[in-house]
Amino acid sequence: MSKSPKLYQNPMSRFAGVMAIMVFIILAILLLLDYLGVRLNPIIGMLAYTLFPALLLFYLFLIPVGMYREWRRRHKQVGIEAPAFPRFDFNVKNQRVQLYVFILGTSLVGLLVLGVSFRAYEFTESVHFCSELCHKVMEPEATTYKGSPHARVECVQCHVGKGATWYVKSKLAGLYQVYATLFKKYPTPIETPIHNLRPSADTCEQCHWPSKFFGAKQIMRIHYEDDEKNTPRQFFMLVNVGGGISPTGIHWHVGQDEVYYVARDKGRQDIPWVKVKHKDGRETTYVSSDNPPTGDDIAKGELRKMDCIDCHNRPTHIFRSPRHAIDESITAGGIDRTLPYVKKIGVEVLSKEYDDNDKAHVGIRDGVFSFYKEKYPDIASSKIGLIEKAVGELQRIWDVNNFTHMKSKWSIYPNNIGHLIWPGCFRCHDGKHMNDKGEPIKKECNTCHLFLSEKLSGVLSAQTALGKPFEHPVDVGGEELRSSCITCHQ
């Protein structure tokens, strides 16, 4: 009587064994390349750390499944004795070798799975995974991230933070994001994740510590006029940062006293109600007199404790307005200031609507060259190199601030730092939020910053020990004191 073949000698188990060996070899090679510093394409990385490990485990699982099916098949056949459970005799060399092979194989697979699991964790936490895997969808966020002050900070440090709980939450949310990407269910533009971010104490304050920021910070801002000479206007000011035990300064809002507010809108731009809980137990409530909240507004609104992100709401994905971007470019030398009206024409061509980037590039080029050929024909021929350079810089500014396929652009996302083109500070500091004594939340400029001096066309204005009042570049009859900046600048 011939000896029955081994249980694993069946088509399913053999196929699964061969496939498991192939996947094991591929995984081992990819893992080795990764540890050697070879940067994997995001798609390959996703396959290496998600699909291939799952396939390896699946094929390993099919081996005993095939053996079980073979065992059942033999049970049902007449005349074939059902195999008994295996007997191990360590005195038999062949069985000892089989045991050693099993232990070695299991250990190798275990080590590989452990290494892959660790790298899978790191990969899903990487910038490549967050921004490049779904490049077209996340292109606006990825582009603005790379040009931001936090370009060397991993995405997850702000969007997830430390701890297993938030890691699991982010990956569960990521499952829907994968579905939305595959089936194009994502919104355009991508919404700012205002309501599902962790408190800034768990993220921002791991690097920044508001209570340790004292005193004031001196800064210089340069703006260029829309005149023929692109006249520079320099502002020297002290930003009253405050913080710590200081009862004044901007970081007072997240200091020892607690500030709460209710917003009427999802973006937290319309704030009609503010409450301050002082450290001595007193409470002061301020209500907008211009547009008072109803009882329904308060009942349905989110009572939020103010933290860093309420002002620094775009610390990384920063979209710059045409004026701001051109000011920065002229200062950095990307656009030559000697070109007449380059600031004015630059803002005009960047403010137009274009269907896509190609049309934007053509429109920007045609607009700039047409202006100089019509108004300054001599300059159009003698300084064509400078004009070409300016056009290239304006096209670059467009590319990093406008993404037509995602309907993302600078005018979509409010930035609460400052108050020039968005309400920002004036959401509360508008002089119209009153307490029960009729006292408003202050609107005075010197509450947050102190102008030291101002230079226009090389002439330094008078400077005093207590600073100087802000002078509007254009005489608007004192309207700058009565209205918010965004009334005109937005």
PDB file of C-alpha atoms in Angstrom, residues 254-467:
ATOM      1  CA  VAL A 254      -4.898  82.253  26.491  1.00  0.00           C
ATOM      2  CA  GLY A 255      -3.333  83.214  29.820  1.00  0.00           C
ATOM      3  CA  GLN A 256      -4.615  82.978  33.376  1.00  0.00           C
ATOM      4  CA  ASP A 257      -8.019  84.452  32.522  1.00  0.00           C
ATOM      5  CA  GLU A 258     -10.251  82.359  30.275  1.00  0.00           C
ATOM      6  CA  VAL A 259     -12.073  83.697  27.230  1.00  0.00           C
ATOM      7  CA  TYR A 260     -15.166  81.962  25.844  1.00  0.00           C
ATOM      8  CA  TYR A 261     -17.236  82.864  22.804  1.00  0.00           C
ATOM      9  CA  VAL A 262     -20.146  81.730  20.650  1.00  0.00           C
ATOM     10  CA  ALA A 263     -19.972  81.996  16.857  1.00  0.00           C
ATOM     11  CA  ARG A 264     -22.969  82.165  14.573  1.00  0.00           C
ATOM     12  CA  ASP A 265     -21.244  80.621  11.567  1.00  0.00           C
ATOM     13  CA  LYS A 266     -19.308  77.428  10.897  1.00  0.00           C
ATOM     14  CA  GLY A 267     -16.105  79.331  10.116  1.00  0.00           C
ATOM     15  CA  ARG A 268     -16.176  81.233  13.448  1.00  0.00           C
ATOM     16  CA  GLN A 269     -16.060  84.616  11.740  1.00  0.00           C
ATOM     17  CA  ASP A 270     -19.302  86.044  13.153  1.00  0.00           C
ATOM     18  CA  ILE A 271     -18.868  86.248  16.936  1.00  0.00           C
ATOM     19  CA  PRO A 272     -21.728  88.103  18.662  1.00  0.00           C
ATOM     20  CA  TRP A 273     -21.130  86.889  22.235  1.00  0.00           C
ATOM     21  CA  VAL A 274     -17.972  86.823  24.386  1.00  0.00           C
ATOM     22  CA  LYS A 275     -17.439  85.947  28.036  1.00  0.00           C
ATOM     23  CA  VAL A 276     -14.293  86.483  30.124  1.00  0.00           C
ATOM     24  CA  LYS A 277     -13.777  84.408  33.262  1.00  0.00           C
ATOM     25  CA  HIS A 278     -11.257  86.270  35.381  1.00  0.00           C
ATOM     26  CA  LYS A 279      -8.857  84.444  37.669  1.00  0.00           C
ATOM     27  CA  ASP A 280     -10.482  86.114  40.708  1.00  0.00           C
ATOM     28  CA  GLY A 281     -13.836  84.512  39.849  1.00  0.00           C
ATOM     29  CA  ARG A 282     -15.488  87.489  38.161  1.00  0.00           C
ATOM     30  CA  GLU A 283     -17.239  87.042  34.825  1.00  0.00           C
ATOM     31  CA  THR A 284     -17.780  89.718  32.192  1.00  0.00           C
ATOM     32  CA  THR A 285     -20.017  89.182  29.169  1.00  0.00           C
ATOM     33  CA  TYR A 286     -19.834  91.244  25.986  1.00  0.00           C
ATOM     34  CA  VAL A 287     -22.629  91.262  23.425  1.00  0.00           C
ATOM     35  CA  SER A 288     -22.545  92.759  19.938  1.00  0.00           C
ATOM     36  CA  SER A 289     -24.650  95.922  19.829  1.00  0.00           C
ATOM     37  CA  ASP A 290     -24.429  96.082  16.046  1.00  0.00           C
ATOM     38  CA  ASN A 291     -25.983  92.649  15.468  1.00  0.00           C
ATOM     39  CA  PRO A 292     -27.131  91.222  18.837  1.00  0.00           C
ATOM     40  CA  PRO A 293     -27.438  87.447  19.125  1.00  0.00           C
ATOM     41  CA  THR A 294     -30.834  85.885  19.616  1.00  0.00           C
ATOM     42  CA  GLY A 295     -31.558  83.280  22.251  1.00  0.00           C
ATOM     43  CA  ASP A 296     -31.557  80.712  19.474  1.00  0.00           C
ATOM     44  CA  ASP A 297     -28.051  81.826  18.416  1.00  0.00           C
ATOM     45  CA  ILE A 298     -26.738  81.223  21.914  1.00  0.00           C
ATOM     46  CA  ALA A 299     -28.586  77.943  22.410  1.00  0.00           C
ATOM     47  CA  LYS A 300     -27.476  76.420  19.109  1.00  0.00           C
ATOM     48  CA  GLY A 301     -24.031  77.965  19.021  1.00  0.00           C
ATOM     49  CA  GLU A 302     -20.867  76.214  20.158  1.00  0.00           C
ATOM     50  CA  LEU A 303     -19.505  77.591  23.431  1.00  0.00           C
ATOM     51  CA  ARG A 304     -15.777  77.524  22.734  1.00  0.00           C
ATOM     52  CA  LYS A 305     -12.861  78.293  25.005  1.00  0.00           C
ATOM     53  CA  MET A 306     -10.439  80.457  23.076  1.00  0.00           C
ATOM     54  CA  ASP A 307      -7.038  78.952  22.288  1.00  0.00           C
ATOM     55  CA  CYS A 308      -4.131  79.503  19.877  1.00  0.00           C
ATOM     56  CA  ILE A 309      -5.947  78.309  16.775  1.00  0.00           C
ATOM     57  CA  ASP A 310      -8.695  80.931  17.091  1.00  0.00           C
ATOM     58  CA  CYS A 311      -6.222  83.585  15.917  1.00  0.00           C
ATOM     59  CA  HIS A 312      -3.480  81.456  14.346  1.00  0.00           C
ATOM     60  CA  ASN A 313      -6.064  79.588  12.292  1.00  0.00           C
ATOM     61  CA  ARG A 314      -3.803  79.275   9.227  1.00  0.00           C
ATOM     62  CA  PRO A 315      -0.319  78.780  10.662  1.00  0.00           C
ATOM     63  CA  THR A 316       0.748  76.518   7.785  1.00  0.00           C
ATOM     64  CA  HIS A 317      -1.592  76.408   4.771  1.00  0.00           C
ATOM     65  CA  ILE A 318      -1.204  80.109   4.029  1.00  0.00           C
ATOM     66  CA  PHE A 319      -2.751  81.597   0.904  1.00  0.00           C
ATOM     67  CA  ARG A 320      -1.411  85.081   0.177  1.00  0.00           C
ATOM     68  CA  SER A 321      -3.420  87.872  -1.426  1.00  0.00           C
ATOM     69  CA  PRO A 322      -2.026  89.445  -4.619  1.00  0.00           C
ATOM     70  CA  ARG A 323      -0.966  92.616  -2.773  1.00  0.00           C
ATOM     71  CA  HIS A 324       0.750  90.732   0.023  1.00  0.00           C
ATOM     72  CA  ALA A 325       2.496  88.312  -2.334  1.00  0.00           C
ATOM     73  CA  ILE A 326       3.760  91.077  -4.639  1.00  0.00           C
ATOM     74  CA  ASP A 327       5.026  93.105  -1.677  1.00  0.00           C
ATOM     75  CA  GLU A 328       7.042  90.095  -0.535  1.00  0.00           C
ATOM     76  CA  SER A 329       8.348  89.440  -4.036  1.00  0.00           C
ATOM     77  CA  ILE A 330       9.497  93.029  -4.617  1.00  0.00           C
ATOM     78  CA  THR A 331      11.257  93.024  -1.244  1.00  0.00           C
ATOM     79  CA  ALA A 332      12.972  89.716  -2.065  1.00  0.00           C
ATOM     80  CA  GLY A 333      14.029  90.929  -5.517  1.00  0.00           C
ATOM     81  CA  GLY A 334      11.765  88.656  -7.529  1.00  0.00           C
ATOM     82  CA  ILE A 335      10.123  91.696  -9.149  1.00  0.00           C
ATOM     83  CA  ASP A 336      12.144  94.795  -9.996  1.00  0.00           C
ATOM     84  CA  ARG A 337      10.684  97.914  -8.374  1.00  0.00           C
ATOM     85  CA  THR A 338      12.065 100.178 -11.102  1.00  0.00           C
ATOM     86  CA  LEU A 339       9.381  98.956 -13.515  1.00  0.00           C
ATOM     87  CA  PRO A 340       6.689 101.654 -13.441  1.00  0.00           C
ATOM     88  CA  TYR A 341       3.385 100.632 -11.890  1.00  0.00           C
ATOM     89  CA  VAL A 342       4.529  97.008 -11.592  1.00  0.00           C
ATOM     90  CA  LYS A 343       2.711  96.649  -8.267  1.00  0.00           C
ATOM     91  CA  LYS A 344      -0.545  98.012  -9.719  1.00  0.00           C
ATOM     92  CA  ILE A 345      -0.539  95.963 -12.940  1.00  0.00           C
ATOM     93  CA  GLY A 346       0.597  92.880 -11.009  1.00  0.00           C
ATOM     94  CA  VAL A 347      -2.369  93.086  -8.653  1.00  0.00           C
ATOM     95  CA  GLU A 348      -4.721  93.617 -11.589  1.00  0.00           C
ATOM     96  CA  VAL A 349      -3.619  90.548 -13.577  1.00  0.00           C
ATOM     97  CA  LEU A 350      -3.530  88.336 -10.463  1.00  0.00           C
ATOM     98  CA  SER A 351      -7.025  89.425  -9.404  1.00  0.00           C
ATOM     99  CA  LYS A 352      -8.667  88.266 -12.629  1.00  0.00           C
ATOM    100  CA  GLU A 353     -10.481  84.949 -12.921  1.00  0.00           C
ATOM    101  CA  TYR A 354      -8.935  82.246 -15.118  1.00  0.00           C
ATOM    102  CA  ASP A 355     -10.266  78.792 -16.022  1.00  0.00           C
ATOM    103  CA  ASP A 356      -6.970  76.975 -15.466  1.00  0.00           C
ATOM    104  CA  ASN A 357      -3.252  77.576 -14.921  1.00  0.00           C
ATOM    105  CA  ASP A 358      -2.383  77.601 -18.614  1.00  0.00           C
ATOM    106  CA  LYS A 359      -4.908  80.336 -19.322  1.00  0.00           C
ATOM    107  CA  ALA A 360      -3.729  82.182 -16.212  1.00  0.00           C
ATOM    108  CA  HIS A 361      -0.128  82.137 -17.453  1.00  0.00           C
ATOM    109  CA  VAL A 362      -1.194  83.453 -20.864  1.00  0.00           C
ATOM    110  CA  GLY A 363      -3.476  86.105 -19.336  1.00  0.00           C
ATOM    111  CA  ILE A 364      -0.810  87.331 -16.924  1.00  0.00           C
ATOM    112  CA  ARG A 365       1.801  87.543 -19.663  1.00  0.00           C
ATOM    113  CA  ASP A 366      -0.491  89.285 -22.126  1.00  0.00           C
ATOM    114  CA  GLY A 367      -1.753  91.727 -19.500  1.00  0.00           C
ATOM    115  CA  VAL A 368       1.706  92.817 -18.353  1.00  0.00           C
ATOM    116  CA  PHE A 369       3.252  93.111 -21.813  1.00  0.00           C
ATOM    117  CA  SER A 370       0.202  94.913 -23.234  1.00  0.00           C
ATOM    118  CA  PHE A 371       0.400  97.465 -20.415  1.00  0.00           C
ATOM    119  CA  TYR A 372       4.059  98.302 -20.990  1.00  0.00           C
ATOM    120  CA  LYS A 373       3.790  98.285 -24.802  1.00  0.00           C
ATOM    121  CA  GLU A 374       0.892 100.734 -24.613  1.00  0.00           C
ATOM    122  CA  LYS A 375       2.009 102.990 -21.751  1.00  0.00           C
ATOM    123  CA  TYR A 376       5.810 102.648 -21.794  1.00  0.00           C
ATOM    124  CA  PRO A 377       6.962 101.408 -25.236  1.00  0.00           C
ATOM    125  CA  ASP A 378      10.590 102.400 -24.582  1.00  0.00           C
ATOM    126  CA  ILE A 379      10.704 100.337 -21.383  1.00  0.00           C
ATOM    127  CA  ALA A 380       8.912  97.451 -23.114  1.00  0.00           C
ATOM    128  CA  SER A 381      11.877  97.168 -25.487  1.00  0.00           C
ATOM    129  CA  SER A 382      14.795  98.260 -23.276  1.00  0.00           C
ATOM    130  CA  LYS A 383      13.846  96.329 -20.124  1.00  0.00           C
ATOM    131  CA  ILE A 384      12.274  93.235 -21.668  1.00  0.00           C
ATOM    132  CA  GLY A 385      14.432  91.003 -19.446  1.00  0.00           C
ATOM    133  CA  LEU A 386      13.089  92.627 -16.266  1.00  0.00           C
ATOM    134  CA  ILE A 387       9.531  92.384 -17.594  1.00  0.00           C
ATOM    135  CA  GLU A 388      10.019  88.692 -18.417  1.00  0.00           C
ATOM    136  CA  LYS A 389      11.337  88.106 -14.901  1.00  0.00           C
ATOM    137  CA  ALA A 390       8.351  89.943 -13.393  1.00  0.00           C
ATOM    138  CA  VAL A 391       5.916  87.914 -15.522  1.00  0.00           C
ATOM    139  CA  GLY A 392       7.546  84.659 -14.410  1.00  0.00           C
ATOM    140  CA  GLU A 393       7.288  85.705 -10.767  1.00  0.00           C
ATOM    141  CA  LEU A 394       3.637  86.722 -11.143  1.00  0.00           C
ATOM    142  CA  GLN A 395       2.897  83.359 -12.752  1.00  0.00           C
ATOM    143  CA  ARG A 396       4.618  81.618  -9.837  1.00  0.00           C
ATOM    144  CA  ILE A 397       2.544  83.647  -7.351  1.00  0.00           C
ATOM    145  CA  TRP A 398      -0.604  82.590  -9.189  1.00  0.00           C
ATOM    146  CA  ASP A 399       0.420  78.915  -9.168  1.00  0.00           C
ATOM    147  CA  VAL A 400       0.999  78.744  -5.399  1.00  0.00           C
ATOM    148  CA  ASN A 401      -2.157  80.655  -4.416  1.00  0.00           C
ATOM    149  CA  ASN A 402      -4.768  79.494  -6.936  1.00  0.00           C
ATOM    150  CA  PHE A 403      -5.842  75.926  -7.739  1.00  0.00           C
ATOM    151  CA  THR A 404      -8.709  76.033 -10.212  1.00  0.00           C
ATOM    152  CA  HIS A 405      -9.339  72.262 -10.299  1.00  0.00           C
ATOM    153  CA  MET A 406     -10.056  72.354  -6.538  1.00  0.00           C
ATOM    154  CA  LYS A 407     -11.665  75.826  -6.541  1.00  0.00           C
ATOM    155  CA  SER A 408      -9.083  76.884  -3.961  1.00  0.00           C
ATOM    156  CA  LYS A 409      -7.686  80.397  -3.841  1.00  0.00           C
ATOM    157  CA  TRP A 410      -6.580  83.020  -1.372  1.00  0.00           C
ATOM    158  CA  SER A 411     -10.017  84.641  -1.070  1.00  0.00           C
ATOM    159  CA  ILE A 412     -11.680  81.409   0.115  1.00  0.00           C
ATOM    160  CA  TYR A 413      -9.895  80.864   3.429  1.00  0.00           C
ATOM    161  CA  PRO A 414     -10.112  83.541   6.166  1.00  0.00           C
ATOM    162  CA  ASN A 415      -6.894  84.295   8.027  1.00  0.00           C
ATOM    163  CA  ASN A 416      -7.494  85.631  11.532  1.00  0.00           C
ATOM    164  CA  ILE A 417      -4.007  87.040  12.117  1.00  0.00           C
ATOM    165  CA  GLY A 418      -4.297  90.794  11.720  1.00  0.00           C
ATOM    166  CA  HIS A 419      -7.301  92.615  10.341  1.00  0.00           C
ATOM    167  CA  LEU A 420      -6.496  94.037   6.900  1.00  0.00           C
ATOM    168  CA  ILE A 421      -8.441  91.847   4.456  1.00  0.00           C
ATOM    169  CA  TRP A 422     -10.284  89.607   6.941  1.00  0.00           C
ATOM    170  CA  PRO A 423     -12.116  90.560  10.157  1.00  0.00           C
ATOM    171  CA  GLY A 424      -9.470  88.816  12.291  1.00  0.00           C
ATOM    172  CA  CYS A 425      -9.100  90.746  15.527  1.00  0.00           C
ATOM    173  CA  PHE A 426     -12.143  92.886  14.694  1.00  0.00           C
ATOM    174  CA  ARG A 427     -14.428  89.882  15.087  1.00  0.00           C
ATOM    175  CA  CYS A 428     -14.473  90.933  18.735  1.00  0.00           C
ATOM    176  CA  HIS A 429     -12.349  94.109  18.924  1.00  0.00           C
ATOM    177  CA  ASP A 430     -14.735  96.215  16.849  1.00  0.00           C
ATOM    178  CA  GLY A 431     -15.753  98.659  19.578  1.00  0.00           C
ATOM    179  CA  LYS A 432     -19.327  97.358  19.343  1.00  0.00           C
ATOM    180  CA  HIS A 433     -19.207  94.420  21.776  1.00  0.00           C
ATOM    181  CA  MET A 434     -20.553  95.907  25.025  1.00  0.00           C
ATOM    182  CA  ASN A 435     -20.757  94.629  28.593  1.00  0.00           C
ATOM    183  CA  ASP A 436     -23.648  95.421  30.930  1.00  0.00           C
ATOM    184  CA  LYS A 437     -21.941  98.700  31.919  1.00  0.00           C
ATOM    185  CA  GLY A 438     -21.783  99.889  28.333  1.00  0.00           C
ATOM    186  CA  GLU A 439     -18.021  99.369  28.122  1.00  0.00           C
ATOM    187  CA  PRO A 440     -16.800  98.026  24.757  1.00  0.00           C
ATOM    188  CA  ILE A 441     -14.049  95.560  23.949  1.00  0.00           C
ATOM    189  CA  LYS A 442     -11.227  97.941  23.019  1.00  0.00           C
ATOM    190  CA  LYS A 443     -10.556  98.782  19.396  1.00  0.00           C
ATOM    191  CA  GLU A 444      -7.545 101.093  19.895  1.00  0.00           C
ATOM    192  CA  CYS A 445      -4.563 100.250  17.684  1.00  0.00           C
ATOM    193  CA  ASN A 446      -2.079 100.469  20.553  1.00  0.00           C
ATOM    194  CA  THR A 447      -3.848  97.650  22.398  1.00  0.00           C
ATOM    195  CA  CYS A 448      -1.973  95.101  20.297  1.00  0.00           C
ATOM    196  CA  HIS A 449       0.772  97.040  18.532  1.00  0.00           C
ATOM    197  CA  LEU A 450       2.646 100.310  18.918  1.00  0.00           C
ATOM    198  CA  PHE A 451       3.844 102.180  15.831  1.00  0.00           C
ATOM    199  CA  LEU A 452       7.379 103.418  16.404  1.00  0.00           C
ATOM    200  CA  SER A 453       8.056 105.122  13.097  1.00  0.00           C
ATOM    201  CA  GLU A 454       7.016 105.176   9.498  1.00  0.00           C
ATOM    202  CA  LYS A 455       9.198 105.709   6.444  1.00  0.00           C
ATOM    203  CA  LEU A 456       7.794 106.822   3.095  1.00  0.00           C
ATOM    204  CA  SER A 457      10.121 107.386   0.105  1.00  0.00           C
ATOM    205  CA  GLY A 458      13.131 107.352   2.397  1.00  0.00           C
ATOM    206  CA  VAL A 459      11.730 110.007   4.768  1.00  0.00           C
ATOM    207  CA  LEU A 460      11.409 108.883   8.395  1.00  0.00           C
ATOM    208  CA  SER A 461       8.403 110.305  10.201  1.00  0.00           C
ATOM    209  CA  ALA A 462       8.592 111.733  13.715  1.00  0.00           C
ATOM    210  CA  GLN A 463       9.128 109.217  16.485  1.00  0.00           C
ATOM    211  CA  THR A 464       8.204 109.593  20.151  1.00  0.00           C
ATOM    212  CA  ALA A 465       8.845 107.511  23.232  1.00  0.00           C
ATOM    213  CA  LEU A 466       5.225 106.369  23.200  1.00  0.00           C
ATOM    214  CA  GLY A 467       5.113 105.676  19.507  1.00  0.00           C
TER     215      GLY A 467
END
